[in-house]
Tab-separated table of C-alpha atoms in Angstrom:
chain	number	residue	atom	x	y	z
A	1	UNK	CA	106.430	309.685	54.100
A	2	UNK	CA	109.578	310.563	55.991
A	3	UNK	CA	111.544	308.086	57.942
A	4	UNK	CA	114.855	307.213	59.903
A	5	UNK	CA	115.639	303.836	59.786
A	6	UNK	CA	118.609	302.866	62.488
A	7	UNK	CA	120.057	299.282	62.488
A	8	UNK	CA	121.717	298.890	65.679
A	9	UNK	CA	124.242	295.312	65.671
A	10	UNK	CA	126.267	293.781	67.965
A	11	UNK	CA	129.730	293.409	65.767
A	12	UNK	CA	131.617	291.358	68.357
A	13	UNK	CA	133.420	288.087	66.786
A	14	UNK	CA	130.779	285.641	68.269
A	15	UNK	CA	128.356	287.537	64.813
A	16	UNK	CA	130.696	286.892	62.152
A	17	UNK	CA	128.254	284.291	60.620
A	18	UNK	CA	125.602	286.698	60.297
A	19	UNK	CA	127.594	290.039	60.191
A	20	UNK	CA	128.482	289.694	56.679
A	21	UNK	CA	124.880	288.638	55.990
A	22	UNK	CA	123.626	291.164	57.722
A	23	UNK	CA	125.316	294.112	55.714
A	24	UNK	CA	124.700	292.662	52.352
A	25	UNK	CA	121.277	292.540	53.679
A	26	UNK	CA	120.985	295.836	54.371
A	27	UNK	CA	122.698	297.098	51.363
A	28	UNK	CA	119.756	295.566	49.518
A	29	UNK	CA	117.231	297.028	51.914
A	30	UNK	CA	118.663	300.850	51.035
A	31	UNK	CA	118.807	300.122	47.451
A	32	UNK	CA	115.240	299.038	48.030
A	33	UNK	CA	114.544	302.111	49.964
A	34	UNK	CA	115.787	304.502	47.214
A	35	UNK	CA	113.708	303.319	44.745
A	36	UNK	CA	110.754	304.003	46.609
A	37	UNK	CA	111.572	307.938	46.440
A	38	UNK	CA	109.333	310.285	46.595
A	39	UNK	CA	106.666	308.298	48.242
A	40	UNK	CA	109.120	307.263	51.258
A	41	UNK	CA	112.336	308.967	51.725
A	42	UNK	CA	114.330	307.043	54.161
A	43	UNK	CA	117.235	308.504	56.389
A	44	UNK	CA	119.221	305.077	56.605
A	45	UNK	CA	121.986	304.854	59.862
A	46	UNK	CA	124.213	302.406	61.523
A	47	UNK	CA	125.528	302.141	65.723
A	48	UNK	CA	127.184	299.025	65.990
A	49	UNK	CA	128.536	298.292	69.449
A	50	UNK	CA	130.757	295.609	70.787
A	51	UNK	CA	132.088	295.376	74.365
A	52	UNK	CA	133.718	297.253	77.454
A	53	UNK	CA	137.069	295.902	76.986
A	54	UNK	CA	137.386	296.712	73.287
A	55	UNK	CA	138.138	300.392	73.846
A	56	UNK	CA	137.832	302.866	71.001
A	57	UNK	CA	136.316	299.574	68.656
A	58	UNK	CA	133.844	299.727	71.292
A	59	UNK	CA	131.600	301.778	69.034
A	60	UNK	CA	130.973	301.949	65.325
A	61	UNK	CA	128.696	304.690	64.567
A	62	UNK	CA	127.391	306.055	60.508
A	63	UNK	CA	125.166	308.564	60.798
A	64	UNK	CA	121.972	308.849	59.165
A	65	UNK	CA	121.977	309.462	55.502
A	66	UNK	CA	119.917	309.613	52.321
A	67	UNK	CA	122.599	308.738	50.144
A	68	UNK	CA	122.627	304.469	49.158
A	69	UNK	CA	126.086	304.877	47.800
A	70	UNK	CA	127.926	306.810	50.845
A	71	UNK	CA	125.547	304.242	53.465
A	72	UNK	CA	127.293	301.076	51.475
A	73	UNK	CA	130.494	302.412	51.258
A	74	UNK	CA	130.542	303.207	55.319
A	75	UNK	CA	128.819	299.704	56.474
A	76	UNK	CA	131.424	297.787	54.140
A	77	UNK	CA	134.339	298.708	56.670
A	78	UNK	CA	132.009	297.282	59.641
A	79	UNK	CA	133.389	293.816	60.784
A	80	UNK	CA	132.942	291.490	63.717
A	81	UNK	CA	135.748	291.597	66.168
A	82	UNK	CA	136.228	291.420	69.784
A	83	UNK	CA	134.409	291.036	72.516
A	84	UNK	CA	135.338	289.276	75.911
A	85	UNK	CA	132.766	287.414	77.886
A	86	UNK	CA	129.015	286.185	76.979
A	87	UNK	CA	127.639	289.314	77.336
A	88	UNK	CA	128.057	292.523	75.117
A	89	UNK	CA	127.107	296.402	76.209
A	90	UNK	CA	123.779	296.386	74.478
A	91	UNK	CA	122.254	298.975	76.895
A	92	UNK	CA	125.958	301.447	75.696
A	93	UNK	CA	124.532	300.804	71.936
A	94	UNK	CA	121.169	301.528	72.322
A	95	UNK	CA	122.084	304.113	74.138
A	96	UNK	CA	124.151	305.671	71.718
A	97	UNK	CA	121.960	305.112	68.832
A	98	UNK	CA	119.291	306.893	70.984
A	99	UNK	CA	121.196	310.137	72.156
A	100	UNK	CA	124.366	310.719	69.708
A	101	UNK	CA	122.562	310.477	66.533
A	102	UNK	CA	120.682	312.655	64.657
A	103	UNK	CA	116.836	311.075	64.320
A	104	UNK	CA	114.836	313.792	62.754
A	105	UNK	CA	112.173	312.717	60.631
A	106	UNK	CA	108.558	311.640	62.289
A	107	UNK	CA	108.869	307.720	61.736
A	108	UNK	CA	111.354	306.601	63.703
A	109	UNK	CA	112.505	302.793	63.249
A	110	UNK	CA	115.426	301.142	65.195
A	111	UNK	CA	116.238	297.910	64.538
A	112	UNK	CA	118.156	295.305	66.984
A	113	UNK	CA	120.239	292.504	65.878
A	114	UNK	CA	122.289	290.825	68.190
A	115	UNK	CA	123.178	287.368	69.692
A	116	UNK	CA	124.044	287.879	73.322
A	117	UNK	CA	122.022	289.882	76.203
A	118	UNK	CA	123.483	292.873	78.182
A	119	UNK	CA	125.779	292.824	81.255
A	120	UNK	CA	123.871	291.739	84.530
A	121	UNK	CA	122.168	289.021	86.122
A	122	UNK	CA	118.870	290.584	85.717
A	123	UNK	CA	119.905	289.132	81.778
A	124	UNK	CA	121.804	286.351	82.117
A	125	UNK	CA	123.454	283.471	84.031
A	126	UNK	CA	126.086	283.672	81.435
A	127	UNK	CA	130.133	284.098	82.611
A	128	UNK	CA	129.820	288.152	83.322
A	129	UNK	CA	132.406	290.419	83.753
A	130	UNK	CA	130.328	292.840	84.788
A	131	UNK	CA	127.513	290.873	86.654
A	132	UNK	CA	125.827	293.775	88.658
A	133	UNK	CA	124.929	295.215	85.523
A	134	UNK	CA	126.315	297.901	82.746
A	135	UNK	CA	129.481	299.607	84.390
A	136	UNK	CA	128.530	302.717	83.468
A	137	UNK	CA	125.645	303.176	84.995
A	138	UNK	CA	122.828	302.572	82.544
A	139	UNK	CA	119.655	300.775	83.046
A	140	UNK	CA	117.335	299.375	80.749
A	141	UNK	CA	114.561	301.620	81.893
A	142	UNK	CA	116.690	304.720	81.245
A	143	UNK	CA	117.702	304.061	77.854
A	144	UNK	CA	114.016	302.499	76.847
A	145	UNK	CA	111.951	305.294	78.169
A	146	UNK	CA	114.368	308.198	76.175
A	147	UNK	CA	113.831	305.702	72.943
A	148	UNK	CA	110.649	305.900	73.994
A	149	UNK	CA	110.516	309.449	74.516
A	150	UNK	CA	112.471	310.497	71.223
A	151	UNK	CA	109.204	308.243	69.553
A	152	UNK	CA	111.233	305.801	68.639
A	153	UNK	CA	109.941	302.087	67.855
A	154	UNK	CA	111.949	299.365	68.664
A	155	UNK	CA	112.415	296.363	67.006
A	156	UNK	CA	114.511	293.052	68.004
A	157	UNK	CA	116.155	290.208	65.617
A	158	UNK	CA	117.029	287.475	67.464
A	159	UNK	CA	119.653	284.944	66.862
A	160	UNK	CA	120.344	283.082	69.611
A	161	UNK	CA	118.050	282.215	72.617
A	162	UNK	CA	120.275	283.717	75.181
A	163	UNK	CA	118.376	287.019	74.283
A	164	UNK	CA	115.329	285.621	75.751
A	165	UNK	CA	115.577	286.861	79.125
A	166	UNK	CA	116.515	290.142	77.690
A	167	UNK	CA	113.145	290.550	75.713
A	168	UNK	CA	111.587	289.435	78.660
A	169	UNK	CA	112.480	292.508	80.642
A	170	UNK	CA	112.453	294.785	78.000
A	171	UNK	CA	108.597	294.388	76.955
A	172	UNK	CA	108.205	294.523	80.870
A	173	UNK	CA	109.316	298.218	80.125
A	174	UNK	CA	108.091	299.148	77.057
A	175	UNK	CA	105.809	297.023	76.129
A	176	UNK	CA	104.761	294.185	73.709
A	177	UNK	CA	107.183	294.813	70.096
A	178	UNK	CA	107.913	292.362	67.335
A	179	UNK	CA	110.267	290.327	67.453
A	180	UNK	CA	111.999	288.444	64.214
A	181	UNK	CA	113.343	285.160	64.106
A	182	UNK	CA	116.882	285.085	62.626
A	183	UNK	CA	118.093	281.591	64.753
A	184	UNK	CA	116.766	279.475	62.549
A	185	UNK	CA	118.284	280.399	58.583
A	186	UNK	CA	121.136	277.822	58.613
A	187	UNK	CA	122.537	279.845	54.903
A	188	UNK	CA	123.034	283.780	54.272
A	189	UNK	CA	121.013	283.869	51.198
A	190	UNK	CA	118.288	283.087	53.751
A	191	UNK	CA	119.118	285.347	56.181
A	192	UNK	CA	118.952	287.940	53.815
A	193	UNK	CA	115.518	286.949	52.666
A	194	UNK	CA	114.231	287.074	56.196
A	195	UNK	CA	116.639	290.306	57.098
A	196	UNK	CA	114.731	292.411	54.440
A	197	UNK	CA	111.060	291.030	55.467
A	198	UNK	CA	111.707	291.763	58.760
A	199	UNK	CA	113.100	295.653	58.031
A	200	UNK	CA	110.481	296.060	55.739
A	201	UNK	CA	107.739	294.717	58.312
A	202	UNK	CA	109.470	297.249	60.808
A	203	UNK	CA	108.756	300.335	58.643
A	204	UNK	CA	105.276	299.357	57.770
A	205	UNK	CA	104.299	298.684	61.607
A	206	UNK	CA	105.655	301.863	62.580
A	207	UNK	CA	103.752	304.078	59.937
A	208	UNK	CA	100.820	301.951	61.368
A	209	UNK	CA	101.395	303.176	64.804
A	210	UNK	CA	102.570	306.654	64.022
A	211	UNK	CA	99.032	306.708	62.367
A	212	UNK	CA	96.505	305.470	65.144
């Protein structure tokens, strides 16, 4: 069982409660992974996006490996910084997680953490920079439908419940997907509990669904 396992994370400042959480959570999940050789061999990979205004930071991508110690070493340098208003480009890091990395194997799991919605009033009534939506163009539908098309499942932790909206229209594309519940673990031991479940849960629904 091959699969590529993508954890796509807003890194803006308004995560650094849960960023650090979040890595040493997935530095246990690809230890956990690489003991489970050769029954699943997992290609393990990192976008982590922040906002418009924060230039080349804008952008954090590690590319999908098999190695645990090269994957640890690269998401050790990620940290949480910048971002300007509520909103972060989400729709720019899916985007790029989609179309600049290299998914290969047939099980295809991307995993969403963030804490704020997109740009655009379709997501929010949140202060907005960019209120009539992702400057660059994208749409949700655009960059769903090529996840969709590159057979990628999507998967969404949520943290805060400005995201709602956001899930809203984004199951109004794609369809129903799971969404974990990362608001309420008040300690990072916890989250790291509920970080792993939920990865793990990921990869087990999508060899489900790859199956039917």
């Amino acid at each position: 069982m091959e699969v590529d396992l993508c954890f796509v994370m807003d890194c803006t400042s308004s995560m650094e409660d849960h960023i650090e959480g979040a890595k040493s959570s997935i530095k246990k999940i690809v230890e956990y992974m690489a003991n489970m050789k050769p029954a699943i061999i997992v290609r393990v990979g990192f976008c982590g996006y922040r906002d418009h205004c924060d230039g080349s930071n804008r952008l954090q991508i590690i590319e999908f490996t098999t190695s645990c110690d090269e994957f640890k070493n690269n998401v050790s340098n990620v940290s949480a910084l910048g971002g300007g208003d509520s909103p972060e480009d989400v729709l720019g890091g899916l985007n790029a997680a989609v179309t600049s990395m290299t998914w290969r194997n047939p099980i295809r799991v991307l995993l969403h953490i963030a804490d704020c919605p997109p740009h655009g009033r379709r997501f929010t009534d949140l202060d907005d920079d960019y209120p009539d939506g992702d400057p660059n163009g994208l749409t949700a539908e655009q960059v769903l439908r090529e996840m969709r098309s590159a057979g990628i499942y999507y998967f969404f932790g949520k943290i805060t419940k400005y995201t709602e909206t956001m899930t809203r229209v984004f199951q109004s594309i794609i369809g129903e997907y799971p969404v974990f519940d990362f608001e309420s673990t008040p300690d990072p031991e916890g989250l790291v509990e509920k970080f792993f479940d939920a990865t793990c849960s990921a990869i087990n629904t999508a060899i489900t669904l790859r199956g039917e």
